[in-house]
Short mmCIF file of C-alpha atoms and ligand atoms in Angstrom, two decimals:
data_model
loop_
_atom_site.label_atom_id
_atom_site.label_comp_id
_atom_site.label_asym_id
_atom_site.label_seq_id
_atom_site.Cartn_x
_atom_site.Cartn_y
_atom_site.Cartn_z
CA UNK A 1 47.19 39.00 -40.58
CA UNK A 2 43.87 38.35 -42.29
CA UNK A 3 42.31 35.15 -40.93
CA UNK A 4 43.78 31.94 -43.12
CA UNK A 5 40.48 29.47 -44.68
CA UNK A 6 42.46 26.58 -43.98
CA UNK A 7 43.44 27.84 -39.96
CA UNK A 8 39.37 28.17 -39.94
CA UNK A 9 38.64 26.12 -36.25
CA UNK A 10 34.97 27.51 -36.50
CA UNK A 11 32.30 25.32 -34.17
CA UNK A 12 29.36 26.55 -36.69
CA UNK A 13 29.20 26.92 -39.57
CA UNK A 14 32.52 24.82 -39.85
CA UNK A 15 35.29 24.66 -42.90
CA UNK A 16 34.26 22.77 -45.95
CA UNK A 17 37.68 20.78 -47.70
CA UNK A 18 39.26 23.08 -50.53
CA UNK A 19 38.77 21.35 -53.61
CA UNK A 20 35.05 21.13 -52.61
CA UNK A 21 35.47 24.94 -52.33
CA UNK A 22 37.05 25.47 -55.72
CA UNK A 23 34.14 23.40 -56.97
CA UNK A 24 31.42 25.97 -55.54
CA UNK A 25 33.03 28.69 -56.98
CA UNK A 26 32.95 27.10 -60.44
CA UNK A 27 29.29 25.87 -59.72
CA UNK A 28 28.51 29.75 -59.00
CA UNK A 29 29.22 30.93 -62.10
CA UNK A 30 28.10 27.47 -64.03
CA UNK A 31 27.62 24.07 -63.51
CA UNK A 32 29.91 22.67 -66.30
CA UNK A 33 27.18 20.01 -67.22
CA UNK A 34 24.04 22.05 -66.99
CA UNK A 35 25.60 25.42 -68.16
CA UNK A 36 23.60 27.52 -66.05
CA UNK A 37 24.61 28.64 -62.55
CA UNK A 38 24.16 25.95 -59.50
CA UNK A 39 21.90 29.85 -57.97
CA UNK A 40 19.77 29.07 -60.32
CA UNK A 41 19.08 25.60 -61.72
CA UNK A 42 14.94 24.64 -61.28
CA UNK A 43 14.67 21.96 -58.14
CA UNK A 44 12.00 20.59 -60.80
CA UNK A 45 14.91 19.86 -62.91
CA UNK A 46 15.91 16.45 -64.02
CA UNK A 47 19.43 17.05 -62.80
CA UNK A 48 18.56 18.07 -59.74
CA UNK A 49 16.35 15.24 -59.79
CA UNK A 50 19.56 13.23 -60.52
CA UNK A 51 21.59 15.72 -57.79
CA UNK A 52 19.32 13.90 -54.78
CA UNK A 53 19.76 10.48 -56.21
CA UNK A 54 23.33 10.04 -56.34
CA UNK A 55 23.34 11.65 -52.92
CA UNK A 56 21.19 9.59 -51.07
CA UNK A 57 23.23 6.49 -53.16
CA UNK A 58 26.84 8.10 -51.57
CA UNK A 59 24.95 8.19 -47.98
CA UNK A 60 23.68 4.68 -48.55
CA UNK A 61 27.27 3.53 -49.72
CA UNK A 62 28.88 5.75 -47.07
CA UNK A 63 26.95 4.22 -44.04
CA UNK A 64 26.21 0.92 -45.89
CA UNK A 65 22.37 2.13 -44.70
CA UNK A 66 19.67 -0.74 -45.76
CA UNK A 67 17.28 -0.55 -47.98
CA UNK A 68 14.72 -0.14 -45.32
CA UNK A 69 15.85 3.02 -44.73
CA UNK A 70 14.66 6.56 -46.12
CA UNK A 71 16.70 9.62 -46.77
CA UNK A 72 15.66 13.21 -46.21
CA UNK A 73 17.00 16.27 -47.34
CA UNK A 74 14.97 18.89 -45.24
CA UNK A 75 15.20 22.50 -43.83
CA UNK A 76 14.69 24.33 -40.41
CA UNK A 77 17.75 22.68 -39.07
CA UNK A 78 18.46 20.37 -36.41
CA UNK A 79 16.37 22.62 -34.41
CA UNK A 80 12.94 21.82 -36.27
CA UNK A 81 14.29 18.31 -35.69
CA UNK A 82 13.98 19.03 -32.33
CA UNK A 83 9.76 19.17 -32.70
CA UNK A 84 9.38 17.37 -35.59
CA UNK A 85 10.16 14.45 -34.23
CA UNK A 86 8.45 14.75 -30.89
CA UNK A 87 4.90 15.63 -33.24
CA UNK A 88 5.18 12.26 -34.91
CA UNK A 89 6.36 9.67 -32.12
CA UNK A 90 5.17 11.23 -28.51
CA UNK A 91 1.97 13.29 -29.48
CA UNK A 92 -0.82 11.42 -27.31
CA UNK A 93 1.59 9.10 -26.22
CA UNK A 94 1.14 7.72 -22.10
CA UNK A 95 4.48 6.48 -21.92
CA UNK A 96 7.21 9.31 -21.21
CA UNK A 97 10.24 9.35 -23.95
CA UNK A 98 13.41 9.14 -22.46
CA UNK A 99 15.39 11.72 -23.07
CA UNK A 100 19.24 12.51 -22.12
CA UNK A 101 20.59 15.89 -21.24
CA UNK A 102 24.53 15.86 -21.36
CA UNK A 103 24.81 19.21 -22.81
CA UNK A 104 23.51 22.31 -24.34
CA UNK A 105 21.92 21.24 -27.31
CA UNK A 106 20.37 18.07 -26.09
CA UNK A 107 19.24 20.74 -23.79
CA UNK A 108 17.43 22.64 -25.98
CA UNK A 109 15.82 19.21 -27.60
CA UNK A 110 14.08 19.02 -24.41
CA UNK A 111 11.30 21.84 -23.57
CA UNK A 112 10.47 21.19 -27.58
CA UNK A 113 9.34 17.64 -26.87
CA UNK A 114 7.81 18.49 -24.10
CA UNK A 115 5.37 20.46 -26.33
CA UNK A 116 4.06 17.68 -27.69
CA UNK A 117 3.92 15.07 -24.64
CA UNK A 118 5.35 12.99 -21.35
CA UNK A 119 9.04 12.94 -21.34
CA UNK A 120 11.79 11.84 -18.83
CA UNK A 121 15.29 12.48 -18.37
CA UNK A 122 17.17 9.78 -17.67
CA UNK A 123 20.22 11.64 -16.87
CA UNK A 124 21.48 15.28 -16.51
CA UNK A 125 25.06 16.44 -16.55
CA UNK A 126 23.53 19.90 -15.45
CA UNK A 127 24.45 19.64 -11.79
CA UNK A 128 28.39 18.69 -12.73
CA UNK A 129 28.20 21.32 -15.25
CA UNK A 130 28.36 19.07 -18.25
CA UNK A 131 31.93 17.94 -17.78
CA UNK A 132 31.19 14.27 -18.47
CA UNK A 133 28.64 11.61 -19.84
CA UNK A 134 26.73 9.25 -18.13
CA UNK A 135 28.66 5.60 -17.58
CA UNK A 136 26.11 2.47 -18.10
CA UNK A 137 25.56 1.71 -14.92
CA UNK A 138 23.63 5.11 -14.54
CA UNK A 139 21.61 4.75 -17.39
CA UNK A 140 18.11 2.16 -16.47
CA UNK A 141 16.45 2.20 -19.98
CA UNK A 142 12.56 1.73 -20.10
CA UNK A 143 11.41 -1.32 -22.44
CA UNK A 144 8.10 0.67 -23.10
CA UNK A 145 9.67 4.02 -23.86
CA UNK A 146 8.31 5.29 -27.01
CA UNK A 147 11.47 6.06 -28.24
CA UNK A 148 15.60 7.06 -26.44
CA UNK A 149 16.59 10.46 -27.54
CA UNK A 150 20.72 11.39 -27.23
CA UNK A 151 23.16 13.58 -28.72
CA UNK A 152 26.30 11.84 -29.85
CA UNK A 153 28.70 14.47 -29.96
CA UNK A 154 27.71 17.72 -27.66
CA UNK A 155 29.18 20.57 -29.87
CA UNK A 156 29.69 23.15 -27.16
CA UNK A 157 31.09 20.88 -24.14
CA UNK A 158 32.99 18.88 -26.23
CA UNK A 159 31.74 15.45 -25.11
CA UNK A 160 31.37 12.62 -27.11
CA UNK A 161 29.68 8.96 -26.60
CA UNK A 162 31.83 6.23 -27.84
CA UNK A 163 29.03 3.50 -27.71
CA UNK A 164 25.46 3.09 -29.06
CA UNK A 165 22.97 3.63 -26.33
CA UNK A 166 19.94 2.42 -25.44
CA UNK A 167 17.53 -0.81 -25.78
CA UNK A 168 17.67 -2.72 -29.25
CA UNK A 169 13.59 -3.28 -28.91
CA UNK A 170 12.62 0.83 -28.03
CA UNK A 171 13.26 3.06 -30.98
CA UNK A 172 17.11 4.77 -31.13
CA UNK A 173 17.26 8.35 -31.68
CA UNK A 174 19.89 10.68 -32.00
CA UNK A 175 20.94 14.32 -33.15
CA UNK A 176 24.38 13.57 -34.80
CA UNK A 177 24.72 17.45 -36.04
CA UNK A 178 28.31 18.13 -34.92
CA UNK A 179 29.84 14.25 -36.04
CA UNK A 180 28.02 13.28 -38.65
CA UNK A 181 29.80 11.13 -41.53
CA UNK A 182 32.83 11.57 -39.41
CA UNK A 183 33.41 7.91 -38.46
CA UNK A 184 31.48 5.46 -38.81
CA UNK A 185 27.91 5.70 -36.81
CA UNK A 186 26.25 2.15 -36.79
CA UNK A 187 23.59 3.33 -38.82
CA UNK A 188 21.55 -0.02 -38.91
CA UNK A 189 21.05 0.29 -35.65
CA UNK A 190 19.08 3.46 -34.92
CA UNK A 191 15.23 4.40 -35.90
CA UNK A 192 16.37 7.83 -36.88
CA UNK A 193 19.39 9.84 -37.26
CA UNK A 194 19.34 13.32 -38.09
CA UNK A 195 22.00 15.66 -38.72
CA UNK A 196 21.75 19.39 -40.07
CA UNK A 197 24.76 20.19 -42.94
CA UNK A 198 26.51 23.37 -41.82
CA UNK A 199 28.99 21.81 -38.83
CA UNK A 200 30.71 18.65 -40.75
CA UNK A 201 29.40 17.81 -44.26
CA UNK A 202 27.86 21.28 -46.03
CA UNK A 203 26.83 25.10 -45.80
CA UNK A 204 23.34 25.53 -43.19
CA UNK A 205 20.10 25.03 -45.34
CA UNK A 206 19.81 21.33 -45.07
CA UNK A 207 18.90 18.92 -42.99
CA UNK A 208 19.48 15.19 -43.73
CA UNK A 209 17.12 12.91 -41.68
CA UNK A 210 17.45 8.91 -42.05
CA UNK A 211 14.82 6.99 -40.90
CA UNK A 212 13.43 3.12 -40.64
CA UNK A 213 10.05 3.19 -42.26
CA UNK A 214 8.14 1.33 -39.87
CA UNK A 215 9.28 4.29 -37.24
CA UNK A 216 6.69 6.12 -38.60
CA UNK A 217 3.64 3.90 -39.25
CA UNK A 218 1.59 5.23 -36.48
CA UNK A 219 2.20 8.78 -36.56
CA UNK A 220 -0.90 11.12 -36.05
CA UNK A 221 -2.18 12.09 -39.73
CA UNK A 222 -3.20 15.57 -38.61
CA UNK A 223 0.56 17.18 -39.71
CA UNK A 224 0.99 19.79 -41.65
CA UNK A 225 2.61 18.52 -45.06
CA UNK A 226 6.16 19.81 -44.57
CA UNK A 227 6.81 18.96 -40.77
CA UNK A 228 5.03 15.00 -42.06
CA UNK A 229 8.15 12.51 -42.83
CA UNK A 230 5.29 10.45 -45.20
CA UNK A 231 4.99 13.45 -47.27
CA UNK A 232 8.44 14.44 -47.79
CA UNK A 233 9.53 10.49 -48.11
CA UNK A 234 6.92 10.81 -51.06
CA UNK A 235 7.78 13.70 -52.50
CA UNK A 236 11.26 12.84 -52.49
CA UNK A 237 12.19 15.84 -50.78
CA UNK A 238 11.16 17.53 -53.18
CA UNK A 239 7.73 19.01 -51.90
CA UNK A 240 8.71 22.58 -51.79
CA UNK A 241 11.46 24.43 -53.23
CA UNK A 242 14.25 22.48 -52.07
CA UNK A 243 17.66 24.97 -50.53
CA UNK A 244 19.05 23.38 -54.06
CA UNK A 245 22.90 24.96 -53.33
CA UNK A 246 23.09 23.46 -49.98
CA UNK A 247 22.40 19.89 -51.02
CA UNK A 248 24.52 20.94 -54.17
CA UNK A 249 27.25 21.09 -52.18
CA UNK A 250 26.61 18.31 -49.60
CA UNK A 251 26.75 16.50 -52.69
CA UNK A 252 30.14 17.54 -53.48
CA UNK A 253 31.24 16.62 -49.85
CA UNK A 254 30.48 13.41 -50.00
CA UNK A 255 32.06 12.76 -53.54
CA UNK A 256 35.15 14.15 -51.54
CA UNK A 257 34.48 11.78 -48.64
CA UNK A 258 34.34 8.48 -51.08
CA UNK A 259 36.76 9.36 -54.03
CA UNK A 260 39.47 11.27 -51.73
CA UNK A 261 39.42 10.21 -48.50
CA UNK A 262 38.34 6.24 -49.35
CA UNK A 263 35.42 6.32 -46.98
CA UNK A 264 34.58 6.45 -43.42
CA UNK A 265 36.93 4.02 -41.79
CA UNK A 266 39.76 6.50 -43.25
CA UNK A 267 37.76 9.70 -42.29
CA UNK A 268 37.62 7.94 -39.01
CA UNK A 269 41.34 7.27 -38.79
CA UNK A 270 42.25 10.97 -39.62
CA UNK A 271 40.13 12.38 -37.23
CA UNK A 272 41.48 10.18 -34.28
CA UNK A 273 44.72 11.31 -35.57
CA UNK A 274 44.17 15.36 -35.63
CA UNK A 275 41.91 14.67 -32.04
CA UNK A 276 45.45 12.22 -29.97
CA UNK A 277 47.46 15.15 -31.53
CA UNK A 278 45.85 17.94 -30.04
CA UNK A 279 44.59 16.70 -26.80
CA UNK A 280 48.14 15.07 -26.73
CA UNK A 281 49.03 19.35 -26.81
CA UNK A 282 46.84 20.46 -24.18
CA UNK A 283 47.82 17.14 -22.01
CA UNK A 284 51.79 18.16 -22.20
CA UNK A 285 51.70 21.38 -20.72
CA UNK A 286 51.59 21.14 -17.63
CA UNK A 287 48.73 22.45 -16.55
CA UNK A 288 48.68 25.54 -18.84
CA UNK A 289 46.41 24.20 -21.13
CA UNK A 290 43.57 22.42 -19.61
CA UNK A 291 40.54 19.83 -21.54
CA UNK A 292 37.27 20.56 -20.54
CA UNK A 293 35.95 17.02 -21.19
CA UNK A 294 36.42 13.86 -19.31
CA UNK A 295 39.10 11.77 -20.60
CA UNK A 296 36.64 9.00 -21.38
CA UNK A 297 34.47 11.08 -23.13
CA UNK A 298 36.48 13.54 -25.37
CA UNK A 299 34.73 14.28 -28.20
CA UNK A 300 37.09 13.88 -31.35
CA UNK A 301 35.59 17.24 -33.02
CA UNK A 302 35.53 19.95 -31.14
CA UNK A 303 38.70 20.18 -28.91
CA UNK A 304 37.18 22.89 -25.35
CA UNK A 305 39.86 23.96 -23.07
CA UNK A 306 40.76 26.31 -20.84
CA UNK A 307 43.59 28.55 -19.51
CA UNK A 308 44.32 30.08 -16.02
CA UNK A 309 41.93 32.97 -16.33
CA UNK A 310 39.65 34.06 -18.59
CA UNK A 311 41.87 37.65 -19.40
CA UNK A 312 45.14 34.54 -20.09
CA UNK A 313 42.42 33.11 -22.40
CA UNK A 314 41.43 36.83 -24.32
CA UNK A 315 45.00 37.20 -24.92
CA UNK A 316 45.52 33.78 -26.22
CA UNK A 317 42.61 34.38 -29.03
CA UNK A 318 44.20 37.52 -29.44
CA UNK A 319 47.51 36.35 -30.63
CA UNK A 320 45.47 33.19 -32.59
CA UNK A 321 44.05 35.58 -34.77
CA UNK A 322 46.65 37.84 -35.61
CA UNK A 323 48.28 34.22 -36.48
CA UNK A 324 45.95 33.55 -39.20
CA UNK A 325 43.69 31.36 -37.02
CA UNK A 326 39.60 31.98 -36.42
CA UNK A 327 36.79 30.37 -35.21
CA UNK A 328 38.59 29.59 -31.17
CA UNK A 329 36.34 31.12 -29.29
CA UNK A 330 34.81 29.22 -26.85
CA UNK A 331 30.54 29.41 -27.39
CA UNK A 332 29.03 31.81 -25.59
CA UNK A 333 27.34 29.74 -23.02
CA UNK A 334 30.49 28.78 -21.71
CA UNK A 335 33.58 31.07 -23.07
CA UNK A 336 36.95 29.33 -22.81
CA UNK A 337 38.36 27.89 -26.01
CA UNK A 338 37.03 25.81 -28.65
CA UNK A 339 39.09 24.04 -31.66
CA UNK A 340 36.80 22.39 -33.76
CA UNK A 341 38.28 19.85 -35.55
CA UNK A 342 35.61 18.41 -38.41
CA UNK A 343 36.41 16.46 -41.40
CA UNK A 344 37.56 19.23 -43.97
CA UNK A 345 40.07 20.71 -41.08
CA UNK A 346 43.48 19.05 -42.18
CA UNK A 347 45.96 17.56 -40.04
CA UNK A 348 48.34 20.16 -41.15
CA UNK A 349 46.44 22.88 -39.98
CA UNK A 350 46.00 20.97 -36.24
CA UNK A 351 49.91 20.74 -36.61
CA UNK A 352 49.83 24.36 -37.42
CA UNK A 353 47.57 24.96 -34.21
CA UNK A 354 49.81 22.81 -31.96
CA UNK A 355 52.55 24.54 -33.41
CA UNK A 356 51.28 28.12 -32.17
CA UNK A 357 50.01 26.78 -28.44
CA UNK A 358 52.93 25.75 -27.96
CA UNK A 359 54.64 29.44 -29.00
CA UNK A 360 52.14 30.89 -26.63
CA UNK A 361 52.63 29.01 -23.75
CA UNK A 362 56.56 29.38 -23.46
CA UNK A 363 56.25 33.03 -24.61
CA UNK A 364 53.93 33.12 -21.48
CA UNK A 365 56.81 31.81 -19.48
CA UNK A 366 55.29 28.52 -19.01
C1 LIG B 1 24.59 23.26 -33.84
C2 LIG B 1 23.76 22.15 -33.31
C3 LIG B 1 22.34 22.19 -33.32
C4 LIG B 1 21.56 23.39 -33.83
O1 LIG B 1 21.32 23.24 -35.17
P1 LIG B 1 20.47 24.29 -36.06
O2 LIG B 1 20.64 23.73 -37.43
O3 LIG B 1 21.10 25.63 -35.88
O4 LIG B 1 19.07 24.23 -35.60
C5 LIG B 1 21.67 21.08 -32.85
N1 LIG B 1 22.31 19.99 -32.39
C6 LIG B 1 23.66 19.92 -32.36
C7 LIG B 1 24.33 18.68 -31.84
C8 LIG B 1 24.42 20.99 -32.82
O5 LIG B 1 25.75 20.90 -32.80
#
C-alpha cells in the first residue's frame, strides 16, 4: 500500500491537519482574496503585511504573551538559533551560561555557544544514554548566570520536562522546536522561546522567536543585520525577503488551532489523550513493546520504543509501511522506533497505530 497522509508519524518535517492542507493547495494556485498565487505574492505587500499581523495577534492570543514581548518570524532554523542567541547574550560575557544537555539536540546547542563564550553544563544525560531528565535536586542554578538554556521536549529520545526550570531572576531560555503550541508553555515566564515551524505548527522555512525586550538591551552592536534581534524586531521581520509560504501557512495553523480546536488547553487535552493511549499500548504488552523514556519524563510527542532486537524492529517497520503508515523509524542516532505524535496527527490515526501493534505483536506470537 502507498503510505496514507493521515498514518504520517514523521519526527521531521511532521503532518500538518487536513483542512490546513486543502487550504495550501487552494493558496497554490490563488489566494482567493489576493487572486494571485500564495508562490508569488510580494513580502512588500500590504497583505502580507497584514499576513504577519494577524499572526503574531493568534500567537499573542494563543499564549496570552504580554505586550512586552516581540515576535519573530526568522529563517536558518532552530539551528541558527543555536548561535544567534549565544552572539547576543554570552559574547564577552565572564560568567559561564548554564546550559543542559538531556539529549541530542540540546547537544548540538552546545559547541555553538561555546563559539561565542564561557558555558557550563549543569547536567548531562550522556553517561545514562539519555534515558531520563534531570530531577530538581540535581539541578544547583547560578544567580549570576547570564542566561539557563534547556530543551523542553528532546525530539529524538523522546523526553519531555513537565515543569519550568530555572531561576525567576537569570534569563529563561529554551528551544521548544518539537512541542511548540502544543499545550500550553508558560510563556510569561521565559526571556526567549524559540521554535522552528516544520515539526508541530508549519512546513521548514521559519523560525518563530519570542522574546522580552529588555533581554536584549545590552547586546554587542557589532552584528550583522540579519543574525541582530533589534533589526529584525524593527523591520518587522520583514528585512529581507521573508520564506512568505511558510509563514503563509503557519498562519493557517494557527487559525486551525483557535477556530477548530478552541485553543491550547484543548490542544493540550488531545495530545495527553493520543500520548496515555499509546504509551498505555506499549505498557500492555508485556514486554514486547518497550518505552525508551522514563516514566516521569515521557514526552507527549514523539512516542521512542523498542522491540527485542533490532532485525524484530526492521520487520515491524516493514509491515507498518505496507499498512499505510510512514515516518516510524527511529532517528538515526539511535534506530529503534519513533511515533511522533504532534498536533495535526489525529487520535484516530493513534487508534489506527495501536490498532496495528497490537496485530503485530500477536501475529509475532506474543
Ligand atoms: C529538529 C530540531 C532542531 C533542529 O532544527 P533545524 O530547524 O533543522 O535547525 C532543533 N531543536 C529541536 C528540539 C528539534 O527537534
Amino acid at each position: 500500500m502507498s503510505p496514507r497522509n493521515e498514518l504520517n508519524f514523521s519526527g521531521g518535517p511532521g503532518a500538518l491537519p487536513e483542512t490546513v492542507l486543502a487550504q495550501v493547495r487552494e493558496a497554490i494556485a490563488a489566494v482567493p482574496e489576493v487572486g494571485l498565487s500564495i508562490l508569488g505574492i510580494s513580502h512588500r505587500s500590504d497583505w502580507f503585511c497584514a499576513v504577519i499581523a494577524e499572526l503574531e495577534r493568534n500567537f499573542r492570543t494563543l499564549l496570552g504573551l504580554p505586550d512586552n514581548y516581540h515576535v519573530l518570524f526568522l529563517q536558518g532554523g532552530a539551528t541558527q538559533q543555536f548561535s544567534m542567541l549565544p552572539m547576543h547574550l554570552l559574547r564577552g560575557q565572564s560568567r559561564p551560561a548554564e546550559y543542559l544537555h538531556t539529549g541530542y539536540w540540546s547537544g548540538k546547542a552546545i559547541p555553538e555557544a561555546e563559539l561565542e563564550g564561557p558555558l557550563k553544563v549543569l547536567w548531562s544525560g550522556a553517561a545514562n544514554g539519555f534515558h531520563r531528565l534531570p530531577a530538581d535536586d540535581e539541578l544547583i542554578f547560578a544567580a549570576d548566570a547570564p542566561y539557563l538554556h534547556y530543551v523542553s521536549n528532546e525530539t529524538v529520545e523522546g523526553l519531555q520536562f513537565h515543569r519550568v526550570l530555572g531561576r525567576d531572576d537569570v534569563p529563561r531560555i529554551c528551544d521548544m522546536s518539537s512541542d511548540f503550541l502544543s499545550r500550553p508553555c508558560a510563556a510569561e515566564r521565559f526571556s526567549l522561546i524559540y521554535a522552528h515551524a516544520q515539526k508541530n505548527i508549519g512546513p521548514a522555512g521559519v523560525t518563530i522567536v519570542l522574546l522580552r525586550d529588555e533581554l536584549i538591551e545590552q547586546a554587542p552592536s557589532q552584528l550583522p543585520s540579519f543574525l541582530d534581534y533589534r533589526k529584525q524586531i524593527q523591520a518587522h521581520s520583514n528585512l529581507n525577503t521573508p520564506p512568505v509560504f511558510a509563514i503563509y501557512v503557519v498562519l493557517l495553523v494557527s487559525r486551525w488551532l483557535l477556530n477548530d480546536i478552541g485553543g491550547i488547553e484543548r490542544m493540550a487535552e488531545i495530545n495527553r489523550r493520543k500520548a496515555e493511549s499509546l504509551y498505555a499500548t506499549l505498557d500492555d504488552s508485556d514486554g514486547f513493546y518497550r518505552g525508551r523514556a522514563a516514566l516521569a519524563d515521557r514526552s507527549l510527542m514523539n512516542v521512542v520504543f523498542n522491540l527485542a532486537s533490532p532485525e524484530r524492529e526492521q520487520h515491524f517497520l516493514g509491515a507498518a509501511q505496507a499498512a499505510g503508515f510512514s515516518g516510524l523509524g527511529g532517528h538515526r542516532a539511535i534506530g529503534g522506533i519513533r511515533a511522533s505524535i504532534y498536533n495535526a496527527l489525529t487520535e484516530a490515526a493513534v487508534d489506527e497505530l495501536r490498532g496495528f501493534m497490537d496485530d503485530f505483536r500477536r501475529r509475532s506470537g506474543a
